[in-house]
mmCIF file of C-alpha atoms in Angstrom:
data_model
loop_
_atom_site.group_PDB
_atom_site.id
_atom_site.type_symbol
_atom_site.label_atom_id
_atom_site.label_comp_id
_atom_site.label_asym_id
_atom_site.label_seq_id
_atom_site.Cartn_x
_atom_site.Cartn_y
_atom_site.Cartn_z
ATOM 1 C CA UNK O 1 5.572 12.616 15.927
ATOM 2 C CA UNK O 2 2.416 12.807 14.060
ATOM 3 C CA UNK O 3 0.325 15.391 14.417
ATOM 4 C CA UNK O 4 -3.334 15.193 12.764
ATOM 5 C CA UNK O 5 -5.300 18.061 12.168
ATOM 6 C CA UNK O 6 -8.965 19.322 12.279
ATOM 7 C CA UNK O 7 -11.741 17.546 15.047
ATOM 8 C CA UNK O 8 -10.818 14.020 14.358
ATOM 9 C CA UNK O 9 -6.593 14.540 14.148
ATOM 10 C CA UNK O 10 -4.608 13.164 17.207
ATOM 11 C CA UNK O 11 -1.401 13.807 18.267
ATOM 12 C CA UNK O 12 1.161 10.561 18.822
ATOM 13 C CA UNK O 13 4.257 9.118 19.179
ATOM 14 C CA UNK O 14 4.111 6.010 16.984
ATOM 15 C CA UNK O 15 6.199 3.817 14.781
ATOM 16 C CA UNK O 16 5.603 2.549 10.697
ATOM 17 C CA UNK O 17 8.180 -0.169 10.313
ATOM 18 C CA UNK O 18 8.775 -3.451 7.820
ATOM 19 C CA UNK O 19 11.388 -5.854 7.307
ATOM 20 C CA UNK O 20 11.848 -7.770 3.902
ATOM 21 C CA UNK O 21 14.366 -10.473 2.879
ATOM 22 C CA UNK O 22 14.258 -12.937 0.127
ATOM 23 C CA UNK O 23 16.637 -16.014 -0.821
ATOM 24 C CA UNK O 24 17.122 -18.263 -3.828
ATOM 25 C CA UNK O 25 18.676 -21.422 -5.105
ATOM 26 C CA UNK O 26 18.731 -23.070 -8.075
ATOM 27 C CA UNK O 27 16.209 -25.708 -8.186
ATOM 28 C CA UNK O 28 16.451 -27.914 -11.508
ATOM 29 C CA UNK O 29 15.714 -25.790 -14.541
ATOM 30 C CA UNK O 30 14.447 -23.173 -12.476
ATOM 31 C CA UNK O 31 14.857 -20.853 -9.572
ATOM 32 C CA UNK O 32 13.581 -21.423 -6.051
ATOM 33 C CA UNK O 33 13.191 -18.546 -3.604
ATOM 34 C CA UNK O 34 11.526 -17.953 -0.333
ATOM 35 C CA UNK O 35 10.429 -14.481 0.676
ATOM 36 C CA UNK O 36 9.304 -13.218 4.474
ATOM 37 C CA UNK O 37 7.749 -10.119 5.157
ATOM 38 C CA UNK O 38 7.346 -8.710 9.189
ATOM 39 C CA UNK O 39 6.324 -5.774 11.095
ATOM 40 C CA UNK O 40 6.835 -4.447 14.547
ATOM 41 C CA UNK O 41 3.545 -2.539 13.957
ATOM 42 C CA UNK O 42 1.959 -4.573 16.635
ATOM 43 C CA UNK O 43 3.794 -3.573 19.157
ATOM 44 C CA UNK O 44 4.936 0.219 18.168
ATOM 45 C CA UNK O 45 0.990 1.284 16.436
ATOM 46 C CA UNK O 46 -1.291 -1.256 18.113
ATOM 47 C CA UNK O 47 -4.994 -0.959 18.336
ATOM 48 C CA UNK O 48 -6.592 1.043 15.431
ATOM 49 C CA UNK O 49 -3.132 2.262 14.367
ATOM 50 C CA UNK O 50 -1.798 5.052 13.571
ATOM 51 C CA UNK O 51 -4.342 8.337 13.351
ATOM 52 C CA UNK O 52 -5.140 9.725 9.083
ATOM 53 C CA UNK O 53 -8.226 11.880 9.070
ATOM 54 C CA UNK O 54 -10.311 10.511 6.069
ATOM 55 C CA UNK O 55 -8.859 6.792 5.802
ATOM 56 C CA UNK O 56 -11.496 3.959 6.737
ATOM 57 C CA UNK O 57 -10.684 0.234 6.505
ATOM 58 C CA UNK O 58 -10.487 -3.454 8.494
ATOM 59 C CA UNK O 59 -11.944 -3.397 12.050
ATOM 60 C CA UNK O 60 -11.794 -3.156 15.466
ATOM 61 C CA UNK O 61 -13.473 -4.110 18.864
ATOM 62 C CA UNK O 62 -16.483 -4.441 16.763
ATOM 63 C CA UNK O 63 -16.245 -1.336 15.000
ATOM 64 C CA UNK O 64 -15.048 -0.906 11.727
ATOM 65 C CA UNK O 65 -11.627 1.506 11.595
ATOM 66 C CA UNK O 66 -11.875 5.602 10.678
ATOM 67 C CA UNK O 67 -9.623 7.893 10.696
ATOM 68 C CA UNK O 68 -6.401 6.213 11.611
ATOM 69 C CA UNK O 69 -4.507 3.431 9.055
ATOM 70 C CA UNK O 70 -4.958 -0.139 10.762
ATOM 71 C CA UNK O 71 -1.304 -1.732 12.018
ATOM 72 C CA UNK O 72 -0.127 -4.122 9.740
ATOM 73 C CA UNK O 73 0.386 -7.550 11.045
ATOM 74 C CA UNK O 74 3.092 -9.606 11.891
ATOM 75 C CA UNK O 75 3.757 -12.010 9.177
ATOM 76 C CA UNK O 76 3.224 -9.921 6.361
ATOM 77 C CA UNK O 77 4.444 -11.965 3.402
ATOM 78 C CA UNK O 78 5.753 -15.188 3.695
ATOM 79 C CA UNK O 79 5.854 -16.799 0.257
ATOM 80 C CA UNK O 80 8.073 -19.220 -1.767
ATOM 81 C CA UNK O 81 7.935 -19.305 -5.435
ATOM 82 C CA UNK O 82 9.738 -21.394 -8.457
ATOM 83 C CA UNK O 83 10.414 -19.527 -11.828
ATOM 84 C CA UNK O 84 11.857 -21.056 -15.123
ATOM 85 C CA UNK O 85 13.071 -19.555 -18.053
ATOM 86 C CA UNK O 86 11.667 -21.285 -21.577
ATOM 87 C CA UNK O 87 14.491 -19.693 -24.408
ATOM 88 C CA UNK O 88 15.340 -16.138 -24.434
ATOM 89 C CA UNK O 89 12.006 -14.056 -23.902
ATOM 90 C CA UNK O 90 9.527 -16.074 -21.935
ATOM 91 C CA UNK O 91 9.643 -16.989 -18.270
ATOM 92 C CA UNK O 92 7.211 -19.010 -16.338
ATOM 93 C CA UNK O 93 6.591 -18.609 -12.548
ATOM 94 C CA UNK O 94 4.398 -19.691 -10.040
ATOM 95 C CA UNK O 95 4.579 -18.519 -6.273
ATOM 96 C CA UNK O 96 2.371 -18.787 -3.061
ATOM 97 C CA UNK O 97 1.941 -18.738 0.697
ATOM 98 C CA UNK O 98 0.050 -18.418 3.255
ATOM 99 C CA UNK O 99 0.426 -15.020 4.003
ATOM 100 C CA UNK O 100 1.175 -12.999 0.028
ATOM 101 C CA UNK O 101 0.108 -10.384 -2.564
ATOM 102 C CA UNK O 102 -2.333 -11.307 -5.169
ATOM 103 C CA UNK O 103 -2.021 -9.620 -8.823
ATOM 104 C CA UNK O 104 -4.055 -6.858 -8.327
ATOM 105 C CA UNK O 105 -2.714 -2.929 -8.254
ATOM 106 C CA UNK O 106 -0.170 -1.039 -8.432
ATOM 107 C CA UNK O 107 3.378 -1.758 -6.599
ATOM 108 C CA UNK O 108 2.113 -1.415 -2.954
ATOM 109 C CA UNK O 109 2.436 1.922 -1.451
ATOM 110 C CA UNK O 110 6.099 0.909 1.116
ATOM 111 C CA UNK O 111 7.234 -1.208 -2.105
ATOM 112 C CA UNK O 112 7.088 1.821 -4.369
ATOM 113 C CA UNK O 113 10.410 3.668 -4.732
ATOM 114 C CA UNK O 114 8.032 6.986 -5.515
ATOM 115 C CA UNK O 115 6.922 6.991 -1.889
ATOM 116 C CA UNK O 116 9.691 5.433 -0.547
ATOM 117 C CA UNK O 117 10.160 8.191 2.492
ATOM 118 C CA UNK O 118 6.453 9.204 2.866
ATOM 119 C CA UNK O 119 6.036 7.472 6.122
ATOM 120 C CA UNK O 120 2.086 7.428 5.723
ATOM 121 C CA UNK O 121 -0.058 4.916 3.720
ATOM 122 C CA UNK O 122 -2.729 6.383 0.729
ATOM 123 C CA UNK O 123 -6.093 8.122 2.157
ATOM 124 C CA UNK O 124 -6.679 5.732 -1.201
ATOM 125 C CA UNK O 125 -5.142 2.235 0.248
ATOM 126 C CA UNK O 126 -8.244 0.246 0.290
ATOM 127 C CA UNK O 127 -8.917 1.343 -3.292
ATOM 128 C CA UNK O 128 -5.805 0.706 -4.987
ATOM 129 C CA UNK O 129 -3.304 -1.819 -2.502
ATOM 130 C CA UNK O 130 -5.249 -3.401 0.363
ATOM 131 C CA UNK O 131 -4.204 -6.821 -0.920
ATOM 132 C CA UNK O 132 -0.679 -6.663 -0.197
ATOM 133 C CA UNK O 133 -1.589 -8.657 2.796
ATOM 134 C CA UNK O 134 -3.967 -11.303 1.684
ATOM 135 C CA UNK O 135 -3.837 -15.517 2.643
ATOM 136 C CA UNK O 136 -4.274 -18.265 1.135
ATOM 137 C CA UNK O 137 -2.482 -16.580 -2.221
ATOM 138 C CA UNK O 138 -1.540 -19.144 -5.074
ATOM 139 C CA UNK O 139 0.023 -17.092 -8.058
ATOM 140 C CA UNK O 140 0.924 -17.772 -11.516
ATOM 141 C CA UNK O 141 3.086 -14.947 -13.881
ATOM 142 C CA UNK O 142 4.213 -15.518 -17.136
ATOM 143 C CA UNK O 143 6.851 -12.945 -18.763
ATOM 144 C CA UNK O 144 7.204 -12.361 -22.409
ATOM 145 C CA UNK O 145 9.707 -9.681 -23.572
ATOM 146 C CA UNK O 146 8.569 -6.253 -22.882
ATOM 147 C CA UNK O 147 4.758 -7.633 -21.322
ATOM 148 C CA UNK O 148 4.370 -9.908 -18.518
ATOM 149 C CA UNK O 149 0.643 -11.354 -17.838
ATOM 150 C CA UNK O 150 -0.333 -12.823 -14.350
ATOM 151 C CA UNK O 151 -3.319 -14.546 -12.676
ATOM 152 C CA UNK O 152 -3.788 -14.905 -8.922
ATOM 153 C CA UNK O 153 -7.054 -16.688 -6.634
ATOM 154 C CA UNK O 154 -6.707 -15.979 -2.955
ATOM 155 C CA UNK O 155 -8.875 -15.890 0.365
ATOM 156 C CA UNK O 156 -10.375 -11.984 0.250
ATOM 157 C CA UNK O 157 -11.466 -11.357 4.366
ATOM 158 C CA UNK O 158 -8.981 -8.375 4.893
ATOM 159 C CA UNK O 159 -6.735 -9.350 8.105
ATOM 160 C CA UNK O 160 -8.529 -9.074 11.175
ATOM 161 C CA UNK O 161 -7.524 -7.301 14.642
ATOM 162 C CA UNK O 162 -5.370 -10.509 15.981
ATOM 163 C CA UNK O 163 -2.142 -9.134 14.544
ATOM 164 C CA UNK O 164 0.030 -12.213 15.342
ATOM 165 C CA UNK O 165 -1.524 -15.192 13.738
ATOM 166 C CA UNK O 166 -2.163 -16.752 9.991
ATOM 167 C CA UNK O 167 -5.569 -15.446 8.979
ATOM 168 C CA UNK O 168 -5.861 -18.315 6.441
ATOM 169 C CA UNK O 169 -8.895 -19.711 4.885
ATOM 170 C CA UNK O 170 -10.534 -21.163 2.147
ATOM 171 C CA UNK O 171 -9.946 -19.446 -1.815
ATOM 172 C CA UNK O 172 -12.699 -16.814 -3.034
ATOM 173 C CA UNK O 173 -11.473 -14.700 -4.540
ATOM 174 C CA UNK O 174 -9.468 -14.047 -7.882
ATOM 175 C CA UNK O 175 -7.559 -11.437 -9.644
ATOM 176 C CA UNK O 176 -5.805 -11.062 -12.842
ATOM 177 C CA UNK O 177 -3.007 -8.375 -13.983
ATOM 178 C CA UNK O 178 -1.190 -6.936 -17.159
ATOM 179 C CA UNK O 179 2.274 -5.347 -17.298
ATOM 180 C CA UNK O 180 3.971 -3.632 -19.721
ATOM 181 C CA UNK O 181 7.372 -2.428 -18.675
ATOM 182 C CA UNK O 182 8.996 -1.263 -22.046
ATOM 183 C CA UNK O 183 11.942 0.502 -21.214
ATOM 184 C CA UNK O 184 13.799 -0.379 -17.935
ATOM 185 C CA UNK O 185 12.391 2.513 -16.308
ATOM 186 C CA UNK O 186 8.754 2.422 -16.897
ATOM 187 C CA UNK O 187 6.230 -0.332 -15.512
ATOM 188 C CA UNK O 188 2.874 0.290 -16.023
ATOM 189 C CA UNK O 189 -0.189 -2.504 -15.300
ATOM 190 C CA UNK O 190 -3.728 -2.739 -15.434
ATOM 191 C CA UNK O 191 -5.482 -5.105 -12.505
ATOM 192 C CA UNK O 192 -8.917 -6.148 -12.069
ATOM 193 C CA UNK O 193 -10.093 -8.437 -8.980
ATOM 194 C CA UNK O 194 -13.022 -9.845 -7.533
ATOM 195 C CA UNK O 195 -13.461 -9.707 -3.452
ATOM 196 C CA UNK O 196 -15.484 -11.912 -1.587
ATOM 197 C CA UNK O 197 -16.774 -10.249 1.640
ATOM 198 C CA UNK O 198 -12.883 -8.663 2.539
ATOM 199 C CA UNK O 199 -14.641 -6.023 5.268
ATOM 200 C CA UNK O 200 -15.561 -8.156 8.512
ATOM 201 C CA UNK O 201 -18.420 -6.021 9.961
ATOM 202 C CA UNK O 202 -19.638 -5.236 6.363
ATOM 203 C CA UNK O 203 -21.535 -7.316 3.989
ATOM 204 C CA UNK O 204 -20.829 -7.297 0.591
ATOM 205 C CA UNK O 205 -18.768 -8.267 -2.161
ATOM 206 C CA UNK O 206 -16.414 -5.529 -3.612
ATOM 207 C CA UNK O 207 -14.725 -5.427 -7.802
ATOM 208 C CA UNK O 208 -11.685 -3.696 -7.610
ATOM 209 C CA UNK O 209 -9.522 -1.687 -10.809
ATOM 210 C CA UNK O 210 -6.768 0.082 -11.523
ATOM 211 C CA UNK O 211 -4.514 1.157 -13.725
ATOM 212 C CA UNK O 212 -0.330 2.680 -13.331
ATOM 213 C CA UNK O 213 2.025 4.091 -14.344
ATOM 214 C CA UNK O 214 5.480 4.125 -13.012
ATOM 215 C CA UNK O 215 8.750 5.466 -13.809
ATOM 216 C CA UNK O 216 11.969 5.812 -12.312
ATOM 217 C CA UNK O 217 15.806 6.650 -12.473
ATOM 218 C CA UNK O 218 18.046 5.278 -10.119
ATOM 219 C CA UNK O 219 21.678 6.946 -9.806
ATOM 220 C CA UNK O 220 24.759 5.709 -7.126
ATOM 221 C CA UNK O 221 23.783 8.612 -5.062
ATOM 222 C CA UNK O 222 20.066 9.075 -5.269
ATOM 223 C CA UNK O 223 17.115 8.250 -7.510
ATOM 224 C CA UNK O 224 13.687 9.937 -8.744
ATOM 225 C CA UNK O 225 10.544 8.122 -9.142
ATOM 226 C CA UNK O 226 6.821 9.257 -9.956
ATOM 227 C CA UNK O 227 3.787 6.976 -9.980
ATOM 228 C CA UNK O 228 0.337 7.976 -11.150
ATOM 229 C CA UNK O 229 -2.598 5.637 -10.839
ATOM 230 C CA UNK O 230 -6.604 5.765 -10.995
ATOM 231 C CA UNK O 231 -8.851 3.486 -8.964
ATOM 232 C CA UNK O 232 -12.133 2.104 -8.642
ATOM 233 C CA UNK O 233 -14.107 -0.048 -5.354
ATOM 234 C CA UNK O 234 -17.504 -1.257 -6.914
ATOM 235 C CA UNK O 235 -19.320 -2.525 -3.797
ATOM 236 C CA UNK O 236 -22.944 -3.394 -3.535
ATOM 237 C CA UNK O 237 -24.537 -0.441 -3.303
ATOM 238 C CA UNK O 238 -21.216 2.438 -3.979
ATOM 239 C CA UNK O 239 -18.530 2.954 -6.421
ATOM 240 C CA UNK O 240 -15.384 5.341 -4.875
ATOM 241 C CA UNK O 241 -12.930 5.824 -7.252
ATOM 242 C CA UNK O 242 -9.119 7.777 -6.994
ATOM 243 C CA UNK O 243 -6.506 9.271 -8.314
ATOM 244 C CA UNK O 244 -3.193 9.548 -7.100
ATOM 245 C CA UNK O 245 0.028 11.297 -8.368
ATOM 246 C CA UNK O 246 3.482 11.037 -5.937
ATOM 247 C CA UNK O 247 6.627 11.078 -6.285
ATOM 248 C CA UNK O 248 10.431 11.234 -4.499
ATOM 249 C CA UNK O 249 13.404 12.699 -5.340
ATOM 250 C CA UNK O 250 16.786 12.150 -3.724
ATOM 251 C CA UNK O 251 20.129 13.962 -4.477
ATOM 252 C CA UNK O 252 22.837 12.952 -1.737
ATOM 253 C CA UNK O 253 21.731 13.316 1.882
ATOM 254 C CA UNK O 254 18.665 15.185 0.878
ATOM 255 C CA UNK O 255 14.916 13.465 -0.578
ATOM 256 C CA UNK O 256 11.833 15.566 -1.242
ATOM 257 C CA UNK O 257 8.758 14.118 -2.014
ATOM 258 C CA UNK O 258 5.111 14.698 -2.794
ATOM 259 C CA UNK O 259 1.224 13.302 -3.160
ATOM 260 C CA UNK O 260 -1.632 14.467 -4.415
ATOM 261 C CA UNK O 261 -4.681 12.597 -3.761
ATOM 262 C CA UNK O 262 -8.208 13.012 -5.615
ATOM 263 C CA UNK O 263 -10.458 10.137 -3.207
ATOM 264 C CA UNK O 264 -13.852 8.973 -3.039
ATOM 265 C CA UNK O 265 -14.850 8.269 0.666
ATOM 266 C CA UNK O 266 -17.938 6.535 2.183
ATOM 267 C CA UNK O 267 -19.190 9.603 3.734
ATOM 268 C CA UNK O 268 -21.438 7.835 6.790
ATOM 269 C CA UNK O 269 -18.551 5.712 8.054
ATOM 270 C CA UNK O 270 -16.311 8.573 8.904
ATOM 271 C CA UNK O 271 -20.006 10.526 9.911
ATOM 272 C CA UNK O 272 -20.811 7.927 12.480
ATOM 273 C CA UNK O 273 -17.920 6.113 13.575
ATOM 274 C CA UNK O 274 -19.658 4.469 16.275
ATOM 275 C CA UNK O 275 -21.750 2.976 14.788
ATOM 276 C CA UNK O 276 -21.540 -0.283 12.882
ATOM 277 C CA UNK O 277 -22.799 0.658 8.869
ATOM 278 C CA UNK O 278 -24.947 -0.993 6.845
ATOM 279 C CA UNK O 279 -24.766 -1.055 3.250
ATOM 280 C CA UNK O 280 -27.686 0.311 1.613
ATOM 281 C CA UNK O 281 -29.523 2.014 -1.672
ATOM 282 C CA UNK O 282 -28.248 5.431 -1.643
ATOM 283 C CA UNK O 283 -24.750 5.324 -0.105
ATOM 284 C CA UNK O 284 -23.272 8.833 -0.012
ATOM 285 C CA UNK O 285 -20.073 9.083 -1.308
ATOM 286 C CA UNK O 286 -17.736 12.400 -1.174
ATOM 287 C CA UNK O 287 -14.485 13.531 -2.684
ATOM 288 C CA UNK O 288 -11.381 14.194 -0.308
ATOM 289 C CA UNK O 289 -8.408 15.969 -1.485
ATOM 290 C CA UNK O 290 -5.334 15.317 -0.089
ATOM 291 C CA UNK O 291 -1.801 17.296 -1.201
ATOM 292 C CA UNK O 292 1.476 16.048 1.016
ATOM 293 C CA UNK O 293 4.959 17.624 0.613
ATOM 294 C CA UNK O 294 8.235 16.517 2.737
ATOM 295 C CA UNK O 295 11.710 16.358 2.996
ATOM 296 C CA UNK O 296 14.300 13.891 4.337
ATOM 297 C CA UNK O 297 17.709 14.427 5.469
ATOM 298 C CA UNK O 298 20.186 11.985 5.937
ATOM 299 C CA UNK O 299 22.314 12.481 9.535
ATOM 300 C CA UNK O 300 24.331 9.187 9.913
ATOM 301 C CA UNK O 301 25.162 5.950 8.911
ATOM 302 C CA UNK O 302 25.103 3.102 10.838
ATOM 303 C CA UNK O 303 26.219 -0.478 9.928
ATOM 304 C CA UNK O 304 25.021 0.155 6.249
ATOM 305 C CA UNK O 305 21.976 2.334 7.572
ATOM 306 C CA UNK O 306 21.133 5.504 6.752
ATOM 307 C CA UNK O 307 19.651 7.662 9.512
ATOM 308 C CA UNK O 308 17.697 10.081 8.145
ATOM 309 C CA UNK O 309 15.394 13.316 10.140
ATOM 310 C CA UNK O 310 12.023 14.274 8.045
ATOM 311 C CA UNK O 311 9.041 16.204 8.167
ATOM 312 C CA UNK O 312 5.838 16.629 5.944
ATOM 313 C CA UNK O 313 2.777 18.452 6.042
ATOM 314 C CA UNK O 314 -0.240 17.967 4.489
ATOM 315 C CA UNK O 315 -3.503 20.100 3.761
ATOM 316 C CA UNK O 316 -7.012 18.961 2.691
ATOM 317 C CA UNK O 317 -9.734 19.983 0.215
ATOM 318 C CA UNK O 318 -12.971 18.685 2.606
ATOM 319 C CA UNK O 319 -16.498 18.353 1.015
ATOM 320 C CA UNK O 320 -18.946 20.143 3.283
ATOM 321 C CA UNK O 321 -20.964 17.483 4.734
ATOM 322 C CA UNK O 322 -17.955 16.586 6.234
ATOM 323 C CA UNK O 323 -16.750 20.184 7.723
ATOM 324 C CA UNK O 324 -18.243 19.337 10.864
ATOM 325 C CA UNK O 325 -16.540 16.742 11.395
ATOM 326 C CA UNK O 326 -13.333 17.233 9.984
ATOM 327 C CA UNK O 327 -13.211 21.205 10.035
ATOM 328 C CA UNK O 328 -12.955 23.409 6.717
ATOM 329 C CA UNK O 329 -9.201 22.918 6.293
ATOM 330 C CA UNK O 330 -7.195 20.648 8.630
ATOM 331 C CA UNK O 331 -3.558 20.466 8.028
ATOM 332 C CA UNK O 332 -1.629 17.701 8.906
ATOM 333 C CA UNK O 333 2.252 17.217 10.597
ATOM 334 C CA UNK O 334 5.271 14.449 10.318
ATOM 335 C CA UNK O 335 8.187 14.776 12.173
ATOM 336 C CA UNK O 336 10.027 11.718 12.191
ATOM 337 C CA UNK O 337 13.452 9.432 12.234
ATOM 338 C CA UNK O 338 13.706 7.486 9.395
ATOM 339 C CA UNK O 339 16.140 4.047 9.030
ATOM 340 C CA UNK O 340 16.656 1.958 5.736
ATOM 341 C CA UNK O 341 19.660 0.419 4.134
ATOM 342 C CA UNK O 342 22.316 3.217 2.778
ATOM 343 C CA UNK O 343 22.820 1.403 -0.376
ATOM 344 C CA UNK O 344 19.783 2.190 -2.788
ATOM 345 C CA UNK O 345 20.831 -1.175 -4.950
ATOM 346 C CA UNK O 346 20.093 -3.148 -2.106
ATOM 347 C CA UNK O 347 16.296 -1.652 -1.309
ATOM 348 C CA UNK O 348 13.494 -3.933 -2.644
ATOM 349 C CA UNK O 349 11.979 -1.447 -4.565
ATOM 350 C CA UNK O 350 9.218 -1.658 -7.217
ATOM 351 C CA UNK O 351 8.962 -5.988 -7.139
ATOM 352 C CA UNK O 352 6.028 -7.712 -6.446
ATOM 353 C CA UNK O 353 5.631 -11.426 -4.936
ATOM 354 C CA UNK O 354 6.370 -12.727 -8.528
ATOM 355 C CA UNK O 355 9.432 -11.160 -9.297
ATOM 356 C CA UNK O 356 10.873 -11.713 -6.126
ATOM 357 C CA UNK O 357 9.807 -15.147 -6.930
ATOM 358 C CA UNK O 358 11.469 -14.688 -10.090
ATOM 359 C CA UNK O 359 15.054 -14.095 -8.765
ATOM 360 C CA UNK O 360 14.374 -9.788 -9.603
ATOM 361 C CA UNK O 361 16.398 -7.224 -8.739
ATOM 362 C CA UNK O 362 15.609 -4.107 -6.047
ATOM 363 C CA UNK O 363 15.228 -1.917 -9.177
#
């Protein structure tokens, strides 16, 4: 159940799911591997998706998305990728599809093991992991020691509202990352990309970077992770920038977890929601804050899944020009049922499309 607070919150029945799996084979000197990505999201949050006060992004009927998180689509990944080792400390790989994740941002925000049971996305996901879904993606990553560098050029249109196709098209747009991941519990990048037009009802080109840092500890019985990034959107005529802190922490049956959120928003989209906007001189731009706390407990497991019960609730700091619409202090609900594999070795945690590419492990 999600419950949504202040003028704009709804209450709903609806369901966030994704289902990964990847395969490899050795391919001469290197390593072949295929990865697909799907979601039922479709089906279970169709429409605008599920409802988050203060998130804006993608379209639809002809109006662009606020305050609910768009479904994802069907085919989320599906990606194939050959990586070969040259001596001891350098790797070379190269990976693509029609449907993948360019280099640019942090871990998305269901890959990352630090908000691995916060069922919602970022009030921040356009600024910092959007791309996860992108077509047309053609990747290069090269790994040496400690660093690993990586260039990507991919089509930039985010997806639109026909959730069961290939949205591919022709490359515009390019991105380039930098990891450093010096211990085997810390990864931390720095991204910077160049969008071509990625809002449909919105003109303009958008420069997106970030910066993270990420570290974890993963145990036979549970795990703690915390990721803190900073974010920037330059568009044609606004700049929103954010900064995010989470983090999870399971013990046994139990996981706790947290996220505070510091987040630029374009004010007149979530003002006027009926109405398509216009980019223009003068764009106001407000800070949202958003703080989320939850727990998860584990009930049952079934063939290798762990059933878990959770719950979460999360408050707002709301700038005053949008108190009217939002209300003073709105305070959000979870309650949900929660199923993912019971072994924590086996959860893709943490990778992105090149080391998955790359033969990598969950964590």
């Amino acid at each position: 159940m999600n419950v949504q607070g202040g003028r704009r919150g709804e209450t709903e029945f609806k369901s966030q799911n994704w289902l990964m799996a990847t395969g490899s084979h050795q391919l001469g000197p290197g390593l072949f591997s295929a990865t697909a990505m799907v979601s039922a999201e479709p089906l279970t949050s169709p429409g605008k998706g599920y409802s988050q006060i203060f998130q804006v992004g993608e379209a639809y009927e002809g109006l662009q998305i606020t305050d609910h998180q768009h479904p994802h689509d069907l085919f989320m990944q599906l990606s194939a990728g050959w990586s070969v080792p040259f001596g001891s400390r350098t790797r070379l790989t190269f990976a693509g599809g029609p449907v993948g994740e360019p280099a640019l941002g942090p871990v998305p925000f269901m890959h990352r093991a630090s908000s691995a049971e916060n069922p919602a996305a970022p009030i921040a996901h356009h600024i910092f992991d959007s791309t996860h879904i992108a077509s047309s993606v053609i990747l290069g990553h090269v790994d040496y020691g400690v660093a690993s560098f990586e260039g990507s050029v991919f089509r930039g249109r985010e997806s639109d509202e026909v959730r069961y196709d290939l949205d591919v098209g022709a490359i515009d747009s390019w991105s380039i990352r930098a990891w450093l991941k010096p211990t085997p519990s810390w990864a931390i990048q720095v991204s910077h990309g160049f969008l071509e037009e990625p809002e449909a009802l919105e003109q303009g080109d958008q420069r997106r970077t970030s910066a993270s840092a990420s570290w974890s500890r993963h145990r036979s019985t549970g795990f703690t992770a915390i990721t803190g990034a900073v974010g920037r959107n330059r568009r044609q005529y606004s700049t929103v920038d954010s900064v995010l802190l989470e983090g999870t922490h399971k013990s046994g049956p139990w996981s706790w977890y947290g996220r505070f959120e510091h987040t630029d928003v374009e004010t007149e989209i979530l003002l006027f929601p009926n109405i398509v906007h216009v980019p223009h001189p003068g764009e106001l731009v407000d800070t949202v804050l958003g703080f989320t706390i939850g727990s998860v407990r584990d009930l049952a497991r079934i063939r290798g899944l762990a059933l878990g019960l959770g719950g979460d609730v999360t408050f707002y700091g709301v700038p005053e020009i949008l108190q009217n619409t939002h209300d003073a202090h709105p305070v959000s609900f979870h309650v949900f049922l929660r199923l993912a594999r019971f072994d924590l070795s086996r959860r893709m945690w943490d990778m992105t499309m090149a080391q998955h590419a790359a033969g990598g492990h969950a964590h």
